[in-house]
mmCIF file of C-alpha atoms (C1' of nucleotides) and ligand atoms in Angstrom:
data_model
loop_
_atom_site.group_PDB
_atom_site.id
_atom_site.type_symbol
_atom_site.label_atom_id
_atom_site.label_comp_id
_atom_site.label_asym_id
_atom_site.label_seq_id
_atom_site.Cartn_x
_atom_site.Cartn_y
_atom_site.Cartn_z
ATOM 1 C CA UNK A 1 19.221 27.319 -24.461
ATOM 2 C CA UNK A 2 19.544 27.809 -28.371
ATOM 3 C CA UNK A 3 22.267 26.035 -29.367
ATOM 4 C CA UNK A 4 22.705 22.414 -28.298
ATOM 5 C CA UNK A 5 25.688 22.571 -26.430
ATOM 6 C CA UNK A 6 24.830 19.726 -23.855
ATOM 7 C CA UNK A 7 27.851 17.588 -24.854
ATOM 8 C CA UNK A 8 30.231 20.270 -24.426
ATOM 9 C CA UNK A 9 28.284 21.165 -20.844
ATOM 10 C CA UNK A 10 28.337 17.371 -19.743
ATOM 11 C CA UNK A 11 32.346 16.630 -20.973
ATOM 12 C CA UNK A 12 33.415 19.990 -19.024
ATOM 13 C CA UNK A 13 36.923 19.953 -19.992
ATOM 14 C CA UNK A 14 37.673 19.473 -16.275
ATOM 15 C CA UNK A 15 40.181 22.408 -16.911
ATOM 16 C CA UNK A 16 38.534 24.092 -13.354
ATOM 17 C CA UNK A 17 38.546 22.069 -10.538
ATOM 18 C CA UNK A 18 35.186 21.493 -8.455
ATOM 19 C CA UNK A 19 33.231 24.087 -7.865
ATOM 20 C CA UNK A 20 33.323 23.102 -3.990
ATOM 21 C CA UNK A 21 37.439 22.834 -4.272
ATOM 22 C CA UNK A 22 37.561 25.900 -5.731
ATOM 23 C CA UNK A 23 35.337 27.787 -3.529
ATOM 24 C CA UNK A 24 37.329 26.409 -0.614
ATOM 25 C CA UNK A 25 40.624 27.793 -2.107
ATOM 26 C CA UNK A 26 39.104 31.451 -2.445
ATOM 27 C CA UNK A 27 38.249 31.363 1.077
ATOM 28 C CA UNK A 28 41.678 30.007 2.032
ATOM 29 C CA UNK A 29 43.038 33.142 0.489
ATOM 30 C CA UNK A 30 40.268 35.603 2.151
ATOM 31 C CA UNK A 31 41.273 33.913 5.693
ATOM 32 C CA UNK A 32 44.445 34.626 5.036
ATOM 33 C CA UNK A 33 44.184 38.203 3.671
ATOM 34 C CA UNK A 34 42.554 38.747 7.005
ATOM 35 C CA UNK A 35 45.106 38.229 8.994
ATOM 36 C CA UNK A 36 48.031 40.187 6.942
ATOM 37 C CA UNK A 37 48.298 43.295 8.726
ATOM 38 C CA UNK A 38 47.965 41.820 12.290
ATOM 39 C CA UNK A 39 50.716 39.898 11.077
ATOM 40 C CA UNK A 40 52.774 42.649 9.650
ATOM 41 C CA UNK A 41 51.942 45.082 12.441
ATOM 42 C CA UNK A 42 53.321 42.271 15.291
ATOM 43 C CA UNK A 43 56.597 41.910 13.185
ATOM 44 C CA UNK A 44 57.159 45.529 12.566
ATOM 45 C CA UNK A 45 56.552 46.068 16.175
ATOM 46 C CA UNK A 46 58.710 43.163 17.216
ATOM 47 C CA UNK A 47 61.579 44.186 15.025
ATOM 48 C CA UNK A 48 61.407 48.084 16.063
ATOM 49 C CA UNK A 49 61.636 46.931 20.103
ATOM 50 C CA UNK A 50 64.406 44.427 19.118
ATOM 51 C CA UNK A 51 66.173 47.065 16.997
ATOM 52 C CA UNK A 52 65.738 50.550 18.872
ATOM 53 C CA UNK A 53 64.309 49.278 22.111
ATOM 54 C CA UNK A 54 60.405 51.037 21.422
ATOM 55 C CA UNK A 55 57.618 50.791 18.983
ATOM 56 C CA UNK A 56 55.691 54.052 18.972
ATOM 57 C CA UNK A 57 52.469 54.499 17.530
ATOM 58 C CA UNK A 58 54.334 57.505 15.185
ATOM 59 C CA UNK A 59 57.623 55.154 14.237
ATOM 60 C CA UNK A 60 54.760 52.035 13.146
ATOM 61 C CA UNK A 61 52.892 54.327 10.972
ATOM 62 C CA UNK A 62 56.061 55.509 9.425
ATOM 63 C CA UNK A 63 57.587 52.254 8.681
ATOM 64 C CA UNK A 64 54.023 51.473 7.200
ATOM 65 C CA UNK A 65 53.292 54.263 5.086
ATOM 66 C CA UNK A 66 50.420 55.209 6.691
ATOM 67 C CA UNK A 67 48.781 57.913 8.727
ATOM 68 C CA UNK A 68 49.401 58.025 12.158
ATOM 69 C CA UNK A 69 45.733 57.845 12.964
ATOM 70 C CA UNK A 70 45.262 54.663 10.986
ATOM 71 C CA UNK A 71 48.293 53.017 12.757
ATOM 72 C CA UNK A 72 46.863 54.006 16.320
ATOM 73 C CA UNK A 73 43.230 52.170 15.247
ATOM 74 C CA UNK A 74 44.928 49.420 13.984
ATOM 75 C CA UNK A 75 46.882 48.649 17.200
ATOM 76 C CA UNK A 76 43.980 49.207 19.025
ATOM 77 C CA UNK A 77 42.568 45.994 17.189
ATOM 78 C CA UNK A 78 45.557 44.127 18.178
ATOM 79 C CA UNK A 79 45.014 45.279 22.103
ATOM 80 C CA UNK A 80 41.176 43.984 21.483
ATOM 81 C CA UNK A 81 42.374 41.157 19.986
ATOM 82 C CA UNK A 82 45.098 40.575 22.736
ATOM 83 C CA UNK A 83 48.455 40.290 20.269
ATOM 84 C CA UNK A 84 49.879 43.858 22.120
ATOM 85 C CA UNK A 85 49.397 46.430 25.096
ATOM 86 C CA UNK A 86 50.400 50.108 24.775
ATOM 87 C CA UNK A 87 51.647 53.070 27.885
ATOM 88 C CA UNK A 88 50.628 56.109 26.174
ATOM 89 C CA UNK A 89 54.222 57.859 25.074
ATOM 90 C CA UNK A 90 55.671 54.473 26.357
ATOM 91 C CA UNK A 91 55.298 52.387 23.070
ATOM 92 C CA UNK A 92 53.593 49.433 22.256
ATOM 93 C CA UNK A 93 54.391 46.194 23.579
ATOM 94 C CA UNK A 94 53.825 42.948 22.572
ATOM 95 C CA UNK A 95 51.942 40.475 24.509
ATOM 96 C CA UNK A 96 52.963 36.708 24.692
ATOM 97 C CA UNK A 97 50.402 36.048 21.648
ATOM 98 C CA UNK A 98 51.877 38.479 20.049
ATOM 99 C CA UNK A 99 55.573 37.350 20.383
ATOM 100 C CA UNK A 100 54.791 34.323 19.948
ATOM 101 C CA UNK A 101 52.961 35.081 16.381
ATOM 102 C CA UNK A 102 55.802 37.810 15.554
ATOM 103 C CA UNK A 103 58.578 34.881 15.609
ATOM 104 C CA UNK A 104 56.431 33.071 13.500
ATOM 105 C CA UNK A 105 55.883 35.711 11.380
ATOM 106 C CA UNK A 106 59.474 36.693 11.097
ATOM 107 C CA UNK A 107 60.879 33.387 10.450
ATOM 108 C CA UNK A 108 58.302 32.938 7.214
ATOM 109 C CA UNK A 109 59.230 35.985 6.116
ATOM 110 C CA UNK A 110 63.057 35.447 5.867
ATOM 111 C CA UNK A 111 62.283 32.179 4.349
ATOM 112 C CA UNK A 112 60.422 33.394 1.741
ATOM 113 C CA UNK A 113 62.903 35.812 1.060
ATOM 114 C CA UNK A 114 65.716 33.529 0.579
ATOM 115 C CA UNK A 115 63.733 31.220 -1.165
ATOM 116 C CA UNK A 116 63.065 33.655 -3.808
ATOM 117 C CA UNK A 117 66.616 34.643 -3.495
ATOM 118 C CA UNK A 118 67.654 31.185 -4.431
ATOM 119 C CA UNK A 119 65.481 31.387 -7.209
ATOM 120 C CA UNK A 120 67.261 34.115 -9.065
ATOM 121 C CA UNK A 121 64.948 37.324 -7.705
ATOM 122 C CA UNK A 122 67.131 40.395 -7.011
ATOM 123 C CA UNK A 123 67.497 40.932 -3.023
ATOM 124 C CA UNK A 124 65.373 44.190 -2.738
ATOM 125 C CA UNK A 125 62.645 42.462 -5.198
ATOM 126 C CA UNK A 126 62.541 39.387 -3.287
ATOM 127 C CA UNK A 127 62.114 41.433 -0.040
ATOM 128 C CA UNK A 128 58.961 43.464 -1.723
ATOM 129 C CA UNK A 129 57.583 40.813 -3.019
ATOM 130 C CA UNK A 130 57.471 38.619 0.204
ATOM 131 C CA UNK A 131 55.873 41.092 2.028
ATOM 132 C CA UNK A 132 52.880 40.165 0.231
ATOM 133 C CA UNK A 133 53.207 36.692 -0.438
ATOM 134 C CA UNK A 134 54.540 35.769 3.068
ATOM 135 C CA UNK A 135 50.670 35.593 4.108
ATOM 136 C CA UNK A 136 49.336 32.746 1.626
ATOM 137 C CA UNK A 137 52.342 30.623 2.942
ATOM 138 C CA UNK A 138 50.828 27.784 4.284
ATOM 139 C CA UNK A 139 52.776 25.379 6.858
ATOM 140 C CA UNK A 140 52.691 22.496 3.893
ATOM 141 C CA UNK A 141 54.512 24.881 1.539
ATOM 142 C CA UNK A 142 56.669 26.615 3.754
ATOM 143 C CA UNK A 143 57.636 23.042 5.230
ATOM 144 C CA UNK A 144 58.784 22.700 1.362
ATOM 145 C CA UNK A 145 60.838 25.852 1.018
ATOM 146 C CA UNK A 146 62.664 24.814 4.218
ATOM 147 C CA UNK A 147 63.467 21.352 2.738
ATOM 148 C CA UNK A 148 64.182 23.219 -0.445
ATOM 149 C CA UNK A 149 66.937 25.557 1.360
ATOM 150 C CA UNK A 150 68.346 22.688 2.981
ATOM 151 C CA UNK A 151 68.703 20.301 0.146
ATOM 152 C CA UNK A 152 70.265 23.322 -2.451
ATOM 153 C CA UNK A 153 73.358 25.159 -0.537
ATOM 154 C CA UNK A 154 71.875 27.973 1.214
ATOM 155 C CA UNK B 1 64.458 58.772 28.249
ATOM 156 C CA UNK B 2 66.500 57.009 31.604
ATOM 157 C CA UNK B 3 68.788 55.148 30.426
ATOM 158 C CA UNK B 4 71.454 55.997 28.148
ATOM 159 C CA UNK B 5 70.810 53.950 24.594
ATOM 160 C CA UNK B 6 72.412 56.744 22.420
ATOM 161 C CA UNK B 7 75.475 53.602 21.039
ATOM 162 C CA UNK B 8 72.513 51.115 20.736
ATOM 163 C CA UNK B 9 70.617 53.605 19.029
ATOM 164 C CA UNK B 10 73.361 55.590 16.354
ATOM 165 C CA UNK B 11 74.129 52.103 15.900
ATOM 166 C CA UNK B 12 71.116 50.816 14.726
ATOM 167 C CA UNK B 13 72.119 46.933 13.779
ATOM 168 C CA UNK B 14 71.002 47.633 10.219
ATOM 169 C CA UNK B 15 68.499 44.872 10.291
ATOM 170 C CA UNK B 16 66.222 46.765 9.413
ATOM 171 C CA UNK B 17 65.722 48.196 6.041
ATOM 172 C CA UNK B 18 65.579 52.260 5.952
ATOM 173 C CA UNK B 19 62.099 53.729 6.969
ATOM 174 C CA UNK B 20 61.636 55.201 3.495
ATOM 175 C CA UNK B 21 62.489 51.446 1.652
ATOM 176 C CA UNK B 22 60.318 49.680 3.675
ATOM 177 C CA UNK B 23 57.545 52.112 3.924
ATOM 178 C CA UNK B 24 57.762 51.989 -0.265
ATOM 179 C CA UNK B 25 57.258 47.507 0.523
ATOM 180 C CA UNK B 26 54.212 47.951 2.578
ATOM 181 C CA UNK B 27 52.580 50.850 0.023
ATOM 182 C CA UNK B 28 53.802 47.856 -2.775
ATOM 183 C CA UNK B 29 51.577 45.167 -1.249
ATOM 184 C CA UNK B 30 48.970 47.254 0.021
ATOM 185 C CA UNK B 31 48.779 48.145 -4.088
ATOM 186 C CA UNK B 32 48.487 44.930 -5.110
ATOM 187 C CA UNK B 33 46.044 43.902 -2.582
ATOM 188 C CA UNK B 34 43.993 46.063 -3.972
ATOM 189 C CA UNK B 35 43.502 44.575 -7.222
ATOM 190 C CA UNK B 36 43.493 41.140 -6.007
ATOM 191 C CA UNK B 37 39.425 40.776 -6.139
ATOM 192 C CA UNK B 38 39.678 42.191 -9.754
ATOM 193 C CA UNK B 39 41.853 39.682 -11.173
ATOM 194 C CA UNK B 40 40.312 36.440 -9.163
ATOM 195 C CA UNK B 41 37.193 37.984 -10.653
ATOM 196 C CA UNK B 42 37.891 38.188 -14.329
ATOM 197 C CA UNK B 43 39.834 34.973 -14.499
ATOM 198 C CA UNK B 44 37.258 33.343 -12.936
ATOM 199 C CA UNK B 45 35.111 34.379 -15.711
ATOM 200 C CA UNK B 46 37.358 34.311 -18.760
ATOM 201 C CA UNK B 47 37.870 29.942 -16.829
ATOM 202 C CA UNK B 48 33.798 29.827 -17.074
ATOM 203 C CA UNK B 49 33.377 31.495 -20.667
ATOM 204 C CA UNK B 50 35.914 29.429 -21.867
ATOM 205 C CA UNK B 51 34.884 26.091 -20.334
ATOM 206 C CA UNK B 52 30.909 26.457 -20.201
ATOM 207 C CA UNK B 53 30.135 29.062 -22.564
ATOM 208 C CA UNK B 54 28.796 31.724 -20.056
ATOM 209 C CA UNK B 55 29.630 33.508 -16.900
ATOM 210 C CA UNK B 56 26.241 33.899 -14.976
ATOM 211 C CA UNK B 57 26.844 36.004 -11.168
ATOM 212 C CA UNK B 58 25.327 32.844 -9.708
ATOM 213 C CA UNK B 59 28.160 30.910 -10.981
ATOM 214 C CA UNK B 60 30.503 33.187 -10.250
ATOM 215 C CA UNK B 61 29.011 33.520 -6.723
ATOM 216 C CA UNK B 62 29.283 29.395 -5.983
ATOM 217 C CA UNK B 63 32.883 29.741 -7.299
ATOM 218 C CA UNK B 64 34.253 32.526 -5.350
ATOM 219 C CA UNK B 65 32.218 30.573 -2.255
ATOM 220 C CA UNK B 66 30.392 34.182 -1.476
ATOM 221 C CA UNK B 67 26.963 35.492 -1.272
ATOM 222 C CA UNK B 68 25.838 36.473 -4.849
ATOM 223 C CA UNK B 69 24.771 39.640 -3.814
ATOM 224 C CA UNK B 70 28.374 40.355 -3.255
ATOM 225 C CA UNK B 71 29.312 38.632 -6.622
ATOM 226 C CA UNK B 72 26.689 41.115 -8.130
ATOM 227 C CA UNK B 73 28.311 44.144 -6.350
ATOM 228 C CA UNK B 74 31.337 43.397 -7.491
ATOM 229 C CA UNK B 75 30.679 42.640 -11.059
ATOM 230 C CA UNK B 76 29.695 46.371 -11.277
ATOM 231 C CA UNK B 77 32.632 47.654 -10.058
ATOM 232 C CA UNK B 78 34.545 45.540 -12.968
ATOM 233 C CA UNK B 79 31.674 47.349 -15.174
ATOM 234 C CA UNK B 80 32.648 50.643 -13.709
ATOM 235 C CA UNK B 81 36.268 50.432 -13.944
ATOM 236 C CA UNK B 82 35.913 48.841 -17.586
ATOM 237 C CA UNK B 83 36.806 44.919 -17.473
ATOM 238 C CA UNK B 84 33.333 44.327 -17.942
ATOM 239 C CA UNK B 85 29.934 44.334 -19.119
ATOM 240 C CA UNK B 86 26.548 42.145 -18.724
ATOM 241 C CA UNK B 87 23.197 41.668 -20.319
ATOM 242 C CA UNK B 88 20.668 40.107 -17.124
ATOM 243 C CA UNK B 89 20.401 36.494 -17.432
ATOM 244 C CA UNK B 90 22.651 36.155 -19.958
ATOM 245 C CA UNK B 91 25.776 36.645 -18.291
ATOM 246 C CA UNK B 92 28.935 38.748 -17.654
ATOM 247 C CA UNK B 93 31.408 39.531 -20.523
ATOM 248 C CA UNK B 94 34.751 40.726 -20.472
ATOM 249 C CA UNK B 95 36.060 43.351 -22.246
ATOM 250 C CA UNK B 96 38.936 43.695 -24.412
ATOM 251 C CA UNK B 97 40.812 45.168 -20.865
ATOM 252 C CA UNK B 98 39.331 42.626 -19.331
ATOM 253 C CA UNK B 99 40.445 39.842 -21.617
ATOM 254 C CA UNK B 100 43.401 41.041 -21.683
ATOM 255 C CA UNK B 101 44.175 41.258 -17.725
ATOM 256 C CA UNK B 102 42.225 37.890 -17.432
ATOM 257 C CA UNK B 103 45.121 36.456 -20.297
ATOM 258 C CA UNK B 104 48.148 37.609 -17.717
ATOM 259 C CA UNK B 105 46.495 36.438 -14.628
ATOM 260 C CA UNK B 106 46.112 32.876 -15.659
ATOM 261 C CA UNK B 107 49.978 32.774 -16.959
ATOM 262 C CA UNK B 108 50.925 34.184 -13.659
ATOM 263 C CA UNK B 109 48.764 31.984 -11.495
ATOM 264 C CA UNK B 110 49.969 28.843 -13.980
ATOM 265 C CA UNK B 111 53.620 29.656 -13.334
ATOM 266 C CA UNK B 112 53.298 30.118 -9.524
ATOM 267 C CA UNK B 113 51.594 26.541 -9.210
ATOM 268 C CA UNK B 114 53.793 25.354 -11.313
ATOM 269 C CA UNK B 115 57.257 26.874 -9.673
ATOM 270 C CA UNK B 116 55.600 25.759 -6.328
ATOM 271 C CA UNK B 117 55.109 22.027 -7.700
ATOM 272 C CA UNK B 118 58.764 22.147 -8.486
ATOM 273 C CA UNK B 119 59.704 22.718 -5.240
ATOM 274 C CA UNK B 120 58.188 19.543 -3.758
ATOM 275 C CA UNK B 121 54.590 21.497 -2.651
ATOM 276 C CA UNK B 122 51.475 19.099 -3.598
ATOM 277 C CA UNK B 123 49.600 20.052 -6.236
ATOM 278 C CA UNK B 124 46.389 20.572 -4.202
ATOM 279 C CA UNK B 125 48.339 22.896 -1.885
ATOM 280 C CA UNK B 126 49.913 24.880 -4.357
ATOM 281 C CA UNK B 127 46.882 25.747 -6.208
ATOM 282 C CA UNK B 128 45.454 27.019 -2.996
ATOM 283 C CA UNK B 129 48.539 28.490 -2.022
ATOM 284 C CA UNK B 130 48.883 29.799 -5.214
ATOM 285 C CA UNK B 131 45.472 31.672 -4.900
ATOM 286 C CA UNK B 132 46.678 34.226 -2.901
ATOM 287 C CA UNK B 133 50.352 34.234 -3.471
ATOM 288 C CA UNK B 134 49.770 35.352 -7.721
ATOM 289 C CA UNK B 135 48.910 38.650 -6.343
ATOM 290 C CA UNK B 136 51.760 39.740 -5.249
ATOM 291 C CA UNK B 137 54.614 38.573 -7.628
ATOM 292 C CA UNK B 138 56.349 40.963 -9.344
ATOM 293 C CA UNK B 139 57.250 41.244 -13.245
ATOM 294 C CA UNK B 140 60.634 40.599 -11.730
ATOM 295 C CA UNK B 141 60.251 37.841 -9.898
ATOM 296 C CA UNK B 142 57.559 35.910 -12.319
ATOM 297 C CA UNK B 143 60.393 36.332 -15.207
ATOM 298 C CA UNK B 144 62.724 34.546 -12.713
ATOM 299 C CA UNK B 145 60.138 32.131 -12.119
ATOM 300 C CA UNK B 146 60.230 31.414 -15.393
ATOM 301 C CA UNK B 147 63.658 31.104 -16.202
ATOM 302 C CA UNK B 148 63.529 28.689 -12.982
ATOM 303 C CA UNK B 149 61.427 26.650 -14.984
ATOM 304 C CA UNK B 150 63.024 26.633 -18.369
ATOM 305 C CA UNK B 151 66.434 26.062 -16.672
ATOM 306 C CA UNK B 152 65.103 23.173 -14.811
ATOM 307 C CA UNK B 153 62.875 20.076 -15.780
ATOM 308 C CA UNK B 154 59.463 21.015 -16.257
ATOM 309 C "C1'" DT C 1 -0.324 28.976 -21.261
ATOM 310 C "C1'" DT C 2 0.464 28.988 -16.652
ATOM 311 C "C1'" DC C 3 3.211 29.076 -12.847
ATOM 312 C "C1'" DA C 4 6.801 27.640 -9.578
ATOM 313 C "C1'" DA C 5 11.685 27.731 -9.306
ATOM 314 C "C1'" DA C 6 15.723 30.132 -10.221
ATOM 315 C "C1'" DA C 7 18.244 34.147 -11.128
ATOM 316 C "C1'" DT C 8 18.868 39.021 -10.640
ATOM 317 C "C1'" DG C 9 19.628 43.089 -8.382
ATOM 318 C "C1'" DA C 10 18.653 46.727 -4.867
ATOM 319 C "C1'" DA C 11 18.782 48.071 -0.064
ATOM 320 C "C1'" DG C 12 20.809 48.245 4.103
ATOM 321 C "C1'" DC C 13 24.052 46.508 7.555
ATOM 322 C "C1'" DC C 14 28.853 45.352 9.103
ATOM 323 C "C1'" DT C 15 34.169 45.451 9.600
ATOM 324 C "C1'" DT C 16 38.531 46.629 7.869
ATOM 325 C "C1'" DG C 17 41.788 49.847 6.794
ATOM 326 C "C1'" DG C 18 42.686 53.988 4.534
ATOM 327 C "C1'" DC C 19 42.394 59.358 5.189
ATOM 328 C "C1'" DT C 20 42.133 64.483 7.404
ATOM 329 C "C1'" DA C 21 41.266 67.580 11.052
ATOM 330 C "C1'" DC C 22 41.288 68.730 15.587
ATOM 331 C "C1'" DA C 23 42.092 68.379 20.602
ATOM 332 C "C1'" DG C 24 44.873 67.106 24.415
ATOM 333 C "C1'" DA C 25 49.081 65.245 26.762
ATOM 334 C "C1'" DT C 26 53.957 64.822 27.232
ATOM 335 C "C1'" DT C 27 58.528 65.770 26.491
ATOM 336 C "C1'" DG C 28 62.537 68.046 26.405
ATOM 337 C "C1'" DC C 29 64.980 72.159 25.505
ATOM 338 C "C1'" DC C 30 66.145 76.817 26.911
ATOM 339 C "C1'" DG D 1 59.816 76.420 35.211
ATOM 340 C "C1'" DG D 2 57.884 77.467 31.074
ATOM 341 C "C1'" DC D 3 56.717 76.618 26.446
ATOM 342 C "C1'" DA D 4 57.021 75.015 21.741
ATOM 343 C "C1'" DA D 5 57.387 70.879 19.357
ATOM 344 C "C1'" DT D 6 56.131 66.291 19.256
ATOM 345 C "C1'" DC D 7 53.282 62.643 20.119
ATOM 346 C "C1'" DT D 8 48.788 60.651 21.061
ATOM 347 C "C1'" DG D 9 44.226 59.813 20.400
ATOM 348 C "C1'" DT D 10 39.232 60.898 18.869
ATOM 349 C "C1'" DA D 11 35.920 61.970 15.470
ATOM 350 C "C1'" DG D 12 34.185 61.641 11.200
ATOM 351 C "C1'" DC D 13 34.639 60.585 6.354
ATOM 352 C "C1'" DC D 14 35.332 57.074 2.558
ATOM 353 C "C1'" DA D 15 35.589 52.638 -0.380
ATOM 354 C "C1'" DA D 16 35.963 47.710 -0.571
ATOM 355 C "C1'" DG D 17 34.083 43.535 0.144
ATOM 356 C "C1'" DG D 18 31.648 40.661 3.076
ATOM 357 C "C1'" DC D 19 26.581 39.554 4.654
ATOM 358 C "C1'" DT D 20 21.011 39.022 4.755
ATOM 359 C "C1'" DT D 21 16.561 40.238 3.172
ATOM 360 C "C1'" DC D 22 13.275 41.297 -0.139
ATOM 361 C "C1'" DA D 23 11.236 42.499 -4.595
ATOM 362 C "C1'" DT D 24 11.271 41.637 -9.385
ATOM 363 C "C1'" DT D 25 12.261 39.226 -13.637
ATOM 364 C "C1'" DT D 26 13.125 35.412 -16.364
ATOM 365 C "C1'" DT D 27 13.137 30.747 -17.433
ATOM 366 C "C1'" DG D 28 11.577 26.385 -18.419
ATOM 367 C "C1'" DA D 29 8.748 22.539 -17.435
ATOM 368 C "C1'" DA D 30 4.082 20.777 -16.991
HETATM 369 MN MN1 MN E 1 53.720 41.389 4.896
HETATM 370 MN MN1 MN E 2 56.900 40.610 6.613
HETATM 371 MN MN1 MN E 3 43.811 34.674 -6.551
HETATM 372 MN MN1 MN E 4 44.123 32.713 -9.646
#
DNA sequence: TTCAAAATGAAGCCTTGGCTACAGATTGCC
DNA sequence: GGCAATCTGTAGCCAAGGCTTCATTTTGAA
């Protein structure tokens, strides 16, 4: 409002995309955020009943790093939200949904991994690191790291 | 508890990663998660300093795609934890913390899009992808990124 | 100078995902 | 068969990050 800076304002370097564009990217990444620890929770869960046969409540909180009380609220989302059922001192179990989201799950995961891998990140980095990007993978990209594999000697 | 899984279980198939290594993953990502808002947030407004001369919450509000009563309540948690300050109606600043985290992010989220674009992923879907994916890579893995890049065409 | 439009910010609500503390159920060992 | 250890689950607390609503301030144009 003081200094003229109206050619400046009306030549915006177009270094940021549109505000709409951009907008639509952060809530991309919020959608996706959303759904990271239902995602995480139905592979964890998937891999412990592949692996040792049962998925407590106690064993899921361990593998997490979290309380036990926070895993046992969390799973009770994914019974509301119809991904798992639980038999008190039985385990949890996954339902269809919830299989059928884990292999999904599980299959991004080890791609991202070995992508990475490929790339020249150390195993055990690659594997920390994916378990955060794994959920902003989005079928178009991970489409790409599969042609990527393929095309380079996996 | 009936049937006999003791060799299944003593023999654990070592797909898994030990309870204490993955645990450490989750705790990783659950970390950086948390600082994901922060650095969207300040590199937003380092982008809007730089290319408009201010950083008003309503900008920041239509950029991020959220209310700007949230934009506002989030700006003063960067105030609080020291990224930044604001005079009303005249915008946010950042501080030299702030300019300084705002600096990294960018790099980061350049060298993500641009490792993604290598890999055949579109532009537009990389800098979405990208959004949520600059959280969570590592020192480690962003200096392989960017020996990727140097070693390869860019 | 007036005044409507725009921006600001506070208040209050919600869900998620952390936590601790406590109560109750089950298991499995002796 | 009993009992201690383990597991489960509830309750209640917290902060982050969304939202809407409303009051106030500032701006800028007439
Ligand atoms: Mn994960
Ligand atoms: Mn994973
Ligand atoms: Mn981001
Ligand atoms: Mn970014």
């Amino acid at each position: 409002m003081d200094d003229g800076d109206d050619a400046i304002r009306q030549s915006a370097p177009a270094e940021l995309p549109g505000e709409d564009t951009q907008a639509h990217r952060f809530g991309l990444a919020r959608e996706a955020q959303a759904t990271a620890v239902t995602e995480d929770y139905v592979e964890l869960i998937d891999d412990l009943i592949t692996t040792g046969g049962e998925a407590r409540p106690t064993d899921i909180a361990r593998r997490l790093g979290v309380a036990h009380a926070t895993a046992i609220k969390t799973i009770s989302r994914l019974k509301r939200d119809g991904f798992a059922v639980s038999r008190p001192y039985r385990g949890v179990f996954l339902t269809e949904q919830g299989r059928e989201l884990a292999c999904r799950v599980r299959a991004r995961h080890r791609l991202v991994v070995e992508v990475l891998t490929m790339l020249g990140v150390p195993e055990d980095v690659a594997e920390a690191d994916a378990e955060g990007i794994e959920h902003f993978v989005s079928p178009v990209t991970l489409a790409a790291f599969a042609a990527y594999r393929d095309r380079h000697g996996a």
